[in-house]
XYZ file of C-alpha atoms in Angstrom:
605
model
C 0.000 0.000 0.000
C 0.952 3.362 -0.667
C 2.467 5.607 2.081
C 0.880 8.249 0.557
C 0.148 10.872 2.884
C -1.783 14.321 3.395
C -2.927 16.932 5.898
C -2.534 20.062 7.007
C -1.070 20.652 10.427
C -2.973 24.017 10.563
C -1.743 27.289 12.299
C -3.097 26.560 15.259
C 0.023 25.080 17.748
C 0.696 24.353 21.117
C 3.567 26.785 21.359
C 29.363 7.912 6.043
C 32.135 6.764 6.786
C 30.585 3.713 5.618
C 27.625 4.757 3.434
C 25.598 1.077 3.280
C 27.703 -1.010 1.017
C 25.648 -2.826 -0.203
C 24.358 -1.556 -4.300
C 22.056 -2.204 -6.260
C 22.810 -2.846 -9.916
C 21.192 -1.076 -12.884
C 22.033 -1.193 -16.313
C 21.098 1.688 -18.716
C 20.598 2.866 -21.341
C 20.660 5.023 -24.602
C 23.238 7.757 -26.408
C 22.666 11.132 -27.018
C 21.809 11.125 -30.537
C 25.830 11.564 -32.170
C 27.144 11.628 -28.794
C 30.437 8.583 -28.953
C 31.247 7.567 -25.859
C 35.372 7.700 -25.650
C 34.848 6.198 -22.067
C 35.006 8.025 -18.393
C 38.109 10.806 -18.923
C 39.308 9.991 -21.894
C 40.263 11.708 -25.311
C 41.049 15.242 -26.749
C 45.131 14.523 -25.984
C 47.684 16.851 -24.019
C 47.014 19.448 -22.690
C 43.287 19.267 -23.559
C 40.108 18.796 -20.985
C 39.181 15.167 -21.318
C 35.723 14.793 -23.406
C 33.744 13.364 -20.792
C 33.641 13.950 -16.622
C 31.538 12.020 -14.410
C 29.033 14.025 -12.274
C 27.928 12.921 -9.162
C 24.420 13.226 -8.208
C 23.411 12.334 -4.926
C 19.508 12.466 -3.749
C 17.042 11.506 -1.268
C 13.071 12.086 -0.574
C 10.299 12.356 1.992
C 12.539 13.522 4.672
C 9.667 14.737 6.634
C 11.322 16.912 9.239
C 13.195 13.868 10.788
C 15.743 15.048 11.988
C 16.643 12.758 14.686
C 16.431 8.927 13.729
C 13.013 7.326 13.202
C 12.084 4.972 16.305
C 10.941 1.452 15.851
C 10.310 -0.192 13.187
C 9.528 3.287 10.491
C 13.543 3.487 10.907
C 14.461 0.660 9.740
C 15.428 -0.452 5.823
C 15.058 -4.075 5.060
C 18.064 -5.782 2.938
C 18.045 -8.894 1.454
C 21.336 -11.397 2.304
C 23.135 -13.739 0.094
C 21.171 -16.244 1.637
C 17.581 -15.036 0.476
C 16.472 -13.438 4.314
C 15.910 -10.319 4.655
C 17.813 -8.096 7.881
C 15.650 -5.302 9.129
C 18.910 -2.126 9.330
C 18.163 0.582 11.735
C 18.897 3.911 9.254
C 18.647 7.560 9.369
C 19.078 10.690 11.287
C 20.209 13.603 9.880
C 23.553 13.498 11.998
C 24.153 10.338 10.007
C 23.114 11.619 6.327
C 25.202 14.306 6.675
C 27.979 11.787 7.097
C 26.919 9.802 4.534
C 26.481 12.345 1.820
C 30.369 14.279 3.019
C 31.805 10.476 3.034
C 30.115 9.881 -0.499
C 31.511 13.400 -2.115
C 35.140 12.998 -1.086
C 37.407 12.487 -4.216
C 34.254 13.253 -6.623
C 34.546 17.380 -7.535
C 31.583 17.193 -10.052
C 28.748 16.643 -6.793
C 25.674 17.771 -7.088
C 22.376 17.003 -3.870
C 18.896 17.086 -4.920
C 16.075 15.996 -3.276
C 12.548 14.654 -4.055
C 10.511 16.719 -2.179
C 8.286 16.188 1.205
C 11.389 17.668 3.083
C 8.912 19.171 6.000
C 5.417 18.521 6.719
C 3.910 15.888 8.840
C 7.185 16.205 10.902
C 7.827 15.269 14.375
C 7.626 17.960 17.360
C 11.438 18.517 17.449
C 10.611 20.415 13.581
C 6.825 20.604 13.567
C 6.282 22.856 16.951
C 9.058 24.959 15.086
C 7.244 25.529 11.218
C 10.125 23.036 10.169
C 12.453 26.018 10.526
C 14.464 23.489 11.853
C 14.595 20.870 9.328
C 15.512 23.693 6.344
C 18.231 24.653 8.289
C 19.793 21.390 8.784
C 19.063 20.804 4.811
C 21.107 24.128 4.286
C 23.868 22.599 6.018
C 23.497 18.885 4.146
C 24.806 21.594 0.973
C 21.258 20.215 -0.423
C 21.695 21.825 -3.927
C 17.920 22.355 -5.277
C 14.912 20.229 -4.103
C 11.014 19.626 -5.743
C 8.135 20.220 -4.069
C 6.083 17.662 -2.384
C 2.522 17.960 -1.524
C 3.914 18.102 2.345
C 5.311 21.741 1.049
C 1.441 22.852 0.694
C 0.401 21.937 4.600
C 0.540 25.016 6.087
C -0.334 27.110 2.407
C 1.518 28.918 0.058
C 2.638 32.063 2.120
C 4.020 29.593 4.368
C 6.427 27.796 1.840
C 7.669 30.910 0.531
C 8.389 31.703 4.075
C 10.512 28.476 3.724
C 12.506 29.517 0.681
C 12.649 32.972 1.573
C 13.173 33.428 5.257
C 11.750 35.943 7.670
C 10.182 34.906 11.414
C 6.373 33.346 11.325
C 3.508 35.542 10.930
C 1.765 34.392 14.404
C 4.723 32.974 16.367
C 7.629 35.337 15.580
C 11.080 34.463 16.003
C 12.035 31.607 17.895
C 15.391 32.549 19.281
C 16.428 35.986 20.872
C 18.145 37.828 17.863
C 17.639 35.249 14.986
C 15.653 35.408 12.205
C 14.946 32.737 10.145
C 17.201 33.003 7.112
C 14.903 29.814 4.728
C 16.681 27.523 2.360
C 19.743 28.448 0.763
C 18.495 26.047 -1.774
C 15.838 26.657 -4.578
C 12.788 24.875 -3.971
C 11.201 24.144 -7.918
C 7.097 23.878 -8.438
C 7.314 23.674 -12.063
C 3.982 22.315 -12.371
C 2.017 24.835 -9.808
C 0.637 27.796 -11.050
C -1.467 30.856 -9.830
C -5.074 30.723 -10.343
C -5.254 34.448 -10.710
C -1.946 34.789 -13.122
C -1.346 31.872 -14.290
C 2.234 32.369 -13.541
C 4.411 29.761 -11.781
C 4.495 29.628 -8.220
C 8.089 28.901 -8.000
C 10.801 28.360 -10.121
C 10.146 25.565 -12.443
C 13.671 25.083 -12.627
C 17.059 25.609 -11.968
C 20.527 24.756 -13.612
C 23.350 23.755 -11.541
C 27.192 24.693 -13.253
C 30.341 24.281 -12.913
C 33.611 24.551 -14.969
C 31.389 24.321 -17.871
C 29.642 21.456 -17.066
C 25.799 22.176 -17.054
C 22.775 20.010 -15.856
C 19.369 21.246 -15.236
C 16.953 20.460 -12.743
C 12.834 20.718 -13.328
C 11.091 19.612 -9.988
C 7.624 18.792 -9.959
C 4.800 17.708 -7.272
C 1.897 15.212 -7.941
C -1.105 16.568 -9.898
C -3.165 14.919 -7.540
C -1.840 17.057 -4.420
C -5.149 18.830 -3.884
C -6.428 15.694 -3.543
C -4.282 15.013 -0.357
C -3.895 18.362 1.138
C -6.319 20.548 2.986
C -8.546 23.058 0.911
C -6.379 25.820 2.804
C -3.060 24.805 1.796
C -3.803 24.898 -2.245
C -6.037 27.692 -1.899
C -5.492 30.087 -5.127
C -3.322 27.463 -7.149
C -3.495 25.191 -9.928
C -1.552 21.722 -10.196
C -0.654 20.474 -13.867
C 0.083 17.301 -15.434
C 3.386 16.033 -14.711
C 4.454 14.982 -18.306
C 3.263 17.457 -20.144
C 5.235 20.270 -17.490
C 8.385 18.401 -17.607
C 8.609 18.227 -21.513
C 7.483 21.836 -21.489
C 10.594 22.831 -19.700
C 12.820 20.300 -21.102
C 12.273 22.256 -24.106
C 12.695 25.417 -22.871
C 16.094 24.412 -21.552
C 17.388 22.621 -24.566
C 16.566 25.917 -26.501
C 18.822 27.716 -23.840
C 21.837 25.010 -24.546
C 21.397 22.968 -21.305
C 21.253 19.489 -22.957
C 21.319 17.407 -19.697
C 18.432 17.638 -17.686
C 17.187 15.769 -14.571
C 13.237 15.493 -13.553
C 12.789 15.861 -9.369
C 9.481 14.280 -9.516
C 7.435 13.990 -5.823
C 5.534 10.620 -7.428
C 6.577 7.474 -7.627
C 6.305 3.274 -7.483
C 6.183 0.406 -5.561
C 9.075 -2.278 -6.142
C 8.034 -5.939 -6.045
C 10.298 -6.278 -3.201
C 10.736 -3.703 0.223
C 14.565 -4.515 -0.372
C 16.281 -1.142 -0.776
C 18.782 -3.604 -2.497
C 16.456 -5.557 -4.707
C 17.134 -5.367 -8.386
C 14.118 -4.267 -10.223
C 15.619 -4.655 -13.676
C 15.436 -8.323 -13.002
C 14.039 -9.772 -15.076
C 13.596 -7.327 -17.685
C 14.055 -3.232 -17.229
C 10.921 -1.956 -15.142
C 9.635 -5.103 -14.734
C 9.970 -4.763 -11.182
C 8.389 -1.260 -10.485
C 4.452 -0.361 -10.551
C 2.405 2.498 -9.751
C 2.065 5.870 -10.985
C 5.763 6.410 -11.709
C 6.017 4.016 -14.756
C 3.672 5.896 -17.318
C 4.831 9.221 -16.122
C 8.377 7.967 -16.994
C 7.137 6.634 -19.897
C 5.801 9.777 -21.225
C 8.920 12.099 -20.391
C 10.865 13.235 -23.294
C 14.294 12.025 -24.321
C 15.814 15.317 -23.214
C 15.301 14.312 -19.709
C 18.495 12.139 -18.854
C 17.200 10.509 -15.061
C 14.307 10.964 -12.597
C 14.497 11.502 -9.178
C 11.209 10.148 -7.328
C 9.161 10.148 -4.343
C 5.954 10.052 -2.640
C 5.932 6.642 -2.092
C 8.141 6.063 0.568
C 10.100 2.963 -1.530
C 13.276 2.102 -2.414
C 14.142 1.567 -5.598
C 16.846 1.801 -8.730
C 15.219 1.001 -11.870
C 15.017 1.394 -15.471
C 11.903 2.467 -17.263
C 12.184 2.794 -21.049
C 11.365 6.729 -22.428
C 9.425 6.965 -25.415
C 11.954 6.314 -27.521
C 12.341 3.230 -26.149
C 15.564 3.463 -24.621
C 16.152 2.779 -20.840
C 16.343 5.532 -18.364
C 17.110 5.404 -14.766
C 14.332 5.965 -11.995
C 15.405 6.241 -8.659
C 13.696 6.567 -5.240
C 15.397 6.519 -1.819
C 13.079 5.613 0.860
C 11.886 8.318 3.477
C 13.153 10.099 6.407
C 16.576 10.084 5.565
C 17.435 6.383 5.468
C 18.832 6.167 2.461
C 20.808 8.166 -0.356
C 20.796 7.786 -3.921
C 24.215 7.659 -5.670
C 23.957 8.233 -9.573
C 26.779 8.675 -11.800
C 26.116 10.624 -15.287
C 28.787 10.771 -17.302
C 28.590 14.382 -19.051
C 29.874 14.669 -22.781
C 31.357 17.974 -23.060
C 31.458 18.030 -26.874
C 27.494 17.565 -26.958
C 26.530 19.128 -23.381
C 24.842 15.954 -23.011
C 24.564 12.949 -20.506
C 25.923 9.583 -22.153
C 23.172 8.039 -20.940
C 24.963 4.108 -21.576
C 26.974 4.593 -18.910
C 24.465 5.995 -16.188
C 24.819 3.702 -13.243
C 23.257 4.270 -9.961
C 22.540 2.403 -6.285
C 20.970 2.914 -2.998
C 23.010 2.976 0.174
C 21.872 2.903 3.637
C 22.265 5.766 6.532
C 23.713 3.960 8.780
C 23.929 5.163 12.551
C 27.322 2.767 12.813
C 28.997 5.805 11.634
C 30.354 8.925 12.972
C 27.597 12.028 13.705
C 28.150 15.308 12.289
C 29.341 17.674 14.744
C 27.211 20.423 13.617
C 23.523 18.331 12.914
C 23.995 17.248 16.864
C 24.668 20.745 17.732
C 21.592 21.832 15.768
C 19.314 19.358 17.250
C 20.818 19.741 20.938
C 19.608 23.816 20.230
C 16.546 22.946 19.064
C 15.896 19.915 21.614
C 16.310 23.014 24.426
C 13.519 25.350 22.823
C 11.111 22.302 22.525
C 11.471 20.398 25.461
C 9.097 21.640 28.176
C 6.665 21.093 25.951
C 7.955 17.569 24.408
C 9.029 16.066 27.177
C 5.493 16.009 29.337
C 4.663 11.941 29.898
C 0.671 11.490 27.963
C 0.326 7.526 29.094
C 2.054 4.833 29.347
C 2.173 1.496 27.132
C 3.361 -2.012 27.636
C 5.023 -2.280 24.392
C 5.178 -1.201 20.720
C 2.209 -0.383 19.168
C 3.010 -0.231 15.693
C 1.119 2.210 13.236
C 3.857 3.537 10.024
C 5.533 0.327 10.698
C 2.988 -1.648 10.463
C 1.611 -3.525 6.757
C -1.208 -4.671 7.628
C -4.868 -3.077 6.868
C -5.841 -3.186 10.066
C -2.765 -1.603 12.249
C -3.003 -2.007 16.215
C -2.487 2.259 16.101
C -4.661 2.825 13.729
C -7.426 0.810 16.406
C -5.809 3.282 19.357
C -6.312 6.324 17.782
C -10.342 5.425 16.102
C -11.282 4.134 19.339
C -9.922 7.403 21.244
C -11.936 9.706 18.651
C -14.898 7.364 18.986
C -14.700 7.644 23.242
C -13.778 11.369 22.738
C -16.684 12.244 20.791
C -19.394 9.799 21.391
C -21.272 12.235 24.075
C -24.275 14.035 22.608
C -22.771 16.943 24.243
C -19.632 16.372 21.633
C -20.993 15.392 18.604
C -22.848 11.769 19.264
C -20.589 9.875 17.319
C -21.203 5.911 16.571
C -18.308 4.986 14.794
C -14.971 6.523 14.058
C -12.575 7.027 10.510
C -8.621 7.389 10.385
C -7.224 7.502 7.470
C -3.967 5.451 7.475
C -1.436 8.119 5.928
C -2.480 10.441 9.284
C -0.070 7.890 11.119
C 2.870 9.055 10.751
C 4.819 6.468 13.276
C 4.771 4.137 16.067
C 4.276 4.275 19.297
C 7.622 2.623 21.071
C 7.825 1.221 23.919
C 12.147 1.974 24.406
C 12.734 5.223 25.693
C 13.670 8.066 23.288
C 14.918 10.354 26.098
C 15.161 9.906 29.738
C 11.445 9.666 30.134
C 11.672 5.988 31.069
C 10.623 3.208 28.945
C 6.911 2.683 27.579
C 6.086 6.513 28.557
C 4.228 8.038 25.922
C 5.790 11.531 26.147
C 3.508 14.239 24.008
C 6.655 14.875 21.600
C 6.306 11.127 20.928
C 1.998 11.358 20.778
C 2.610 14.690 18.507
C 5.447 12.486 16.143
C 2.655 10.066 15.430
C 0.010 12.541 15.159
C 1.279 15.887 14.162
C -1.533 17.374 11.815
C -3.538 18.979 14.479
C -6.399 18.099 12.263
C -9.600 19.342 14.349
C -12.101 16.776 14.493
C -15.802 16.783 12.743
C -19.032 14.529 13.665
C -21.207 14.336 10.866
C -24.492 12.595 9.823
C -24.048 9.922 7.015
C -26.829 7.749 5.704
C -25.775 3.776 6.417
C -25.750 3.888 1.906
C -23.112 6.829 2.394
C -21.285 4.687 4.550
C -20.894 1.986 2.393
C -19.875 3.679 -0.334
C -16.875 5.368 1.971
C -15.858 1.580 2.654
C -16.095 0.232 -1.302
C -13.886 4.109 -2.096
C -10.762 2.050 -0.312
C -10.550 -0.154 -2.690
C -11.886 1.492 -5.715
C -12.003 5.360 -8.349
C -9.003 6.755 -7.129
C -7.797 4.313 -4.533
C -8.024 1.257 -7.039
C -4.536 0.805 -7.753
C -3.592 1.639 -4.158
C -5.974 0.745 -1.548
C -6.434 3.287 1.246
C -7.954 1.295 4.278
C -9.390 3.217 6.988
C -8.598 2.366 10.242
C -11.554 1.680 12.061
C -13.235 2.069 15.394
C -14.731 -0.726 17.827
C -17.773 -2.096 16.905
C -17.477 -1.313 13.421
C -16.780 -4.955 11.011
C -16.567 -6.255 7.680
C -14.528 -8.401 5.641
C -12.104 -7.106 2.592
C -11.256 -9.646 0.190
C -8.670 -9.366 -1.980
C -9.369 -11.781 -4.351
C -11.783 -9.787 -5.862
C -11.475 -6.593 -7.555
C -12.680 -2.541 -7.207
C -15.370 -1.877 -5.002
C -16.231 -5.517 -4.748
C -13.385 -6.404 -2.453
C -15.218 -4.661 0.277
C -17.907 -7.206 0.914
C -21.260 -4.733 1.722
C -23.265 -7.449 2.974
C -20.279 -8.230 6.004
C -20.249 -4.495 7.150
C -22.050 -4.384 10.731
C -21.777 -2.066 13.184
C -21.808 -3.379 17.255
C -23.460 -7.057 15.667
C -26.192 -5.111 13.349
C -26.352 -4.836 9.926
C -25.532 -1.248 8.191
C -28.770 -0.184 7.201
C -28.704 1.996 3.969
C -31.486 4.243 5.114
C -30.514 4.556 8.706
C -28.379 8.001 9.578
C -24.998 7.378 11.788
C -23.249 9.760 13.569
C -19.487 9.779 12.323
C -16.411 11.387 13.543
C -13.209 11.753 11.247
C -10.704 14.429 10.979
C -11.970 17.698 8.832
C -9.177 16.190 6.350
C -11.417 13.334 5.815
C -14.510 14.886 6.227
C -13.499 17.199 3.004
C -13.508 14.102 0.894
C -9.926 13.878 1.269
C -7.487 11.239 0.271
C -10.036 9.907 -2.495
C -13.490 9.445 -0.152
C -16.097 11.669 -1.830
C -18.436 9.878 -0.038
C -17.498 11.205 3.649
C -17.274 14.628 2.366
C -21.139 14.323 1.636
C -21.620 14.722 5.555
C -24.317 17.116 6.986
C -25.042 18.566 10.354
C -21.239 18.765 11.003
C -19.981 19.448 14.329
C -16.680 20.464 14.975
C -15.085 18.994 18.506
C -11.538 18.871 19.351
C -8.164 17.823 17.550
C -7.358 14.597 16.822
C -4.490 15.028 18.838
C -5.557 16.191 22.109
C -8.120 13.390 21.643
C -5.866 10.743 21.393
C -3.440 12.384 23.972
C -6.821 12.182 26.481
C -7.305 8.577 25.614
C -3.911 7.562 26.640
C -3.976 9.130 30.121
C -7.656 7.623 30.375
C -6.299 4.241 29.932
C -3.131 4.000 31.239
C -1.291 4.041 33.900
C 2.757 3.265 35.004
C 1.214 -0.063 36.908
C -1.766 -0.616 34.085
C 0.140 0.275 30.958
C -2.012 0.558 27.663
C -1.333 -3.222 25.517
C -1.675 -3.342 21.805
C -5.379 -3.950 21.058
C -6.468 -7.017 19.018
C -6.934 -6.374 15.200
C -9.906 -8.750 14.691
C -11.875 -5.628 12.974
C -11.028 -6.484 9.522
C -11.516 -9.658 8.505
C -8.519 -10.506 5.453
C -9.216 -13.005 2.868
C -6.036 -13.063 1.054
């Protein structure tokens, strides 16, 4: 399933040296038309430049304000042995990229960073209680070179991201630290594919072209044309998002007029791999035989010009081929989220024809691995920010007996996802607060686990409200609405079918609420209708039910029409302080909180 993702965290707040080893092959593909390949270095004689220099471009994705490493099971990369099994590594932290990515640029002067997009948004407290101010600094510091946008980039709106790129202290909060102002990114964020309703006019730079010594490579960055779809009304108010393809060629051309012949597409959309091995080789057995999802016709549609593709969204690993339309193999690359891996691509630039030989493009995944050294200045960065944030981060919410997994987690039904239904259920089931019978979370809302080890000196299995907010940290407020039990239905079948076909979405549900998904069948089928009871009773079509769901969800967000048909809408509190409430209802240090049972969902495989 997709880890695609959403939501607006609105304005309202409380306040290497050994860089993974292990590669993953690719083979590729196709000349520049009259471009001969004299091999890396070589030709031209004394005292001439040599006719072709490699060009190191290192990326990532879908950082999403981590800066320290992921707990539990979301920070871990799975690699398969020799032997066939696969070893769950424990990656990331941005002490440890930084490593990685200064380890991986000694000895090569042609380096270039670029990143995928989703770099903030949906971040954990340590970034998120600071407007990712944070995160963009560390990324400043990383010498990140020119990033996309993701849809993440949209949370908080479009003043807010130029606030990112351009600097200057938040509207409501101010400045964060006595005589600092925020400076933003020292790096060009690129929206080629975002306009202005009222202009038309681009709301960023569509792209960007990185130089050196005369060698040239230009970078168009796009975000999904279906961000609207998973971002709050607010957040794309007064823009328009284009079609991918047609964008990229657009620009392609534009550059390619202007003499920049080697071109490289940041693209926040992406696959899935037929394996979750970062090291799995997708061109095996043929090229892109191993990738699926939304990724492989955009790829397919890109012009020629474009020379490699940087992806995201997704949350995978992968190193793959996809042929353009010329038929020729072109790299496609994707490296994970939250900073566990790095990309390494070599593109061997022609300097005769300003162009990338693309036969000899070879790229691989390696892991962020915390067995290396920390960079002195990320730890002093997150020890400054760690100050400012924790009296609020460090307050204990509950207590749990061990992990309950929610990110980590691939199941449909995730023991979490059950924690945080049943607390908006319990939290808004009064008729005082909205009379709700049943509760909706949408899966991409979960943004980790809970873990039971400590991540401070709280103790562990204490639930501190940094780690609640970290798993939580939309601040979505929370709606009850009336739905007919036909409505309801229809919300179920939208998992699994329109826009969620390809990818299922499955709402995590609260107690009392049952059906059975089978996945032998297909669309809208899968979710059996006639299985869906709620506490023993049949839904009944003409009935109304009271429902609760984030005002994400309740906008028909994340491709459910059906919920956003909701009348009689009450709005009660956020999701967070509701699940925050549930924990210290249920918990104690002696009576800690266990996983609940997922026996909701009935699987047929």
């Amino acid at each position: 399933m997709s880890a695609t993702p959403q939501k607006n965290r609105a304005s309202r707040r409380v306040l290497a040296a050994a860089a993974g080893l292990a590669t993953v092959g690719a083979l590729v593909a196709a000349m520049p038309a009259g471009a001969h390949d004299r091999g890396h270095g070589h030709g031209g004689g004394h005292g001439h430049k040599p006719r072709t220099v490699d060009v190191q471009l290192l990326s990532f994705n879908d950082l999403h304000g981590n800066l320290e490493p992921p707990a539990g099971s979301a920070g871990n990369v799975s690699e398969t042995q020799p032997d066939g099994t696969v070893k769950a590594i424990p990656a990331g932290g941005v002490e440890y990229l930084a490593t990685s990515l200064r380890t991986a640029r000694k000895g090569n002067p042609y380096s270039v960073t670029a990143a995928g997009g989703d770099m903030v948004g949906a971040s954990p407290l340590l970034s998120g209680l600071f407007h990712d101010e944070p995160t963009i600094e560390a990324l400043n510091g990383l010498d990140l070179d020119v990033t996309a946008v993701g849809n993440h980039e949209f949370d908080e709106g479009a003043t807010e991201l130029a606030r990112l790129q351009n600097g200057g202290c938040h509207p409501v909060e101010g400045c964060y630290e006595k005589g600092k102002k925020f400076k933003g990114a020292d790096f060009p964020y690129l929206a080629a594919n975002v306009t202005k309703e009222k202009t038309g006019k681009p709301l960023l730079k569509p792209y960007t072209v990185w130089k050196k010594n005369g060698v040239k490579i230009g970078f168009i960055g796009v975000t999904l044309e279906g961000t609207p779809d998973i971002v709050t009304a607010n957040g794309v108010k007064g823009l328009k998002f284009h079609d991918e393809v047609e964008t990229i060629n657009k620009y392609a051309r534009e550059l390619d007029r202007k003499g920049v012949k080697s071109i490289v597409a940041l693209i926040h959309e992406g696959g899935a791999p037929a394996s979750t091995s970062y090291n799995y080789d997708c061109d095996s057995p043929g090229a892109g035989d191993g990738i699926s999802g939304p990724i492989v016709d955009i790829a397919k549609g890109i012009t020629p010009k474009v020379d490699a593709l940087v992806t995201g969204h997704t949350h995978q690993a992968y190193v793959c081929t996809v042929p353009d339309p010329s038929g020729k193999p072109r790299m496609v690359t994707s490296a994970s989220s939250f900073g566990k891996l790095y990309t390494d691509t070599t593109l061997t630039y022609d300097r005769r024809t300003n162009d990338i030989v693309r036969t000899s493009v070879k790229s691989a995944n390696h892991v962020v691995t915390r067995d290396q050294p920390k960079a002195p200045d990320m730890t002093r960065l997150i020890d400054r920010w760690n100050k400012l944030a924790a009296p609020i981060a460090n307050k204990p919410q509950g207590w749990i007996s061990a992990d309950i997994n929610g990110r980590g987690s691939t199941a449909p039904e995730k023991p979490l996802g059950n924690v945080i239904a049943d607390a908006q259920l319990e939290g808004l089931a009064p008729a005082d607060k909205g009379g709700a019978e049943v509760a909706f979370m949408n899966p991409g809302g979960i943004r980790a686990d809970l873990v039971h080890k400590a991540s401070g000196s709280e103790g562990d299995g204490v639930v501190t409200y940094g780690e609640a907010f970290t798993v939580q940290p939309f601040t979505n407020m929370m709606n009850v609405v009336d739905l007919t039990g036909a409505q309801l239905v229809t919300a179920l079948q939208q998992q699994v079918s329109g826009p969620n076909e390809a990818s299922p979405k499955i709402l995590q549900v609260s107690k009392g609420l049952t059906y059975t998904l089978d996945l032998t069948k297909s669309g809208a089928d899968r979710v059996v209708a006639g299985t869906i009871k709620l506490n023993g009773e049949a839904i009944d079509p003409a009935r109304t039910y009271r429902v609760a769901m984030n005002e994400f969800l309740a906008g028909g967000g994340d491709g459910f029409p059906a919920l956003g048909e909701g009348t009689n809408k009450l709005v009660g509190a956020s999701d967070l302080d509701l699940f925050n409430a549930y924990l210290a209802a249920h918990s104690t240090a002696t009576a800690p909180l266990a996983p609940p049972a997922t026996d909701r969902i009935t699987v047929i495989q």
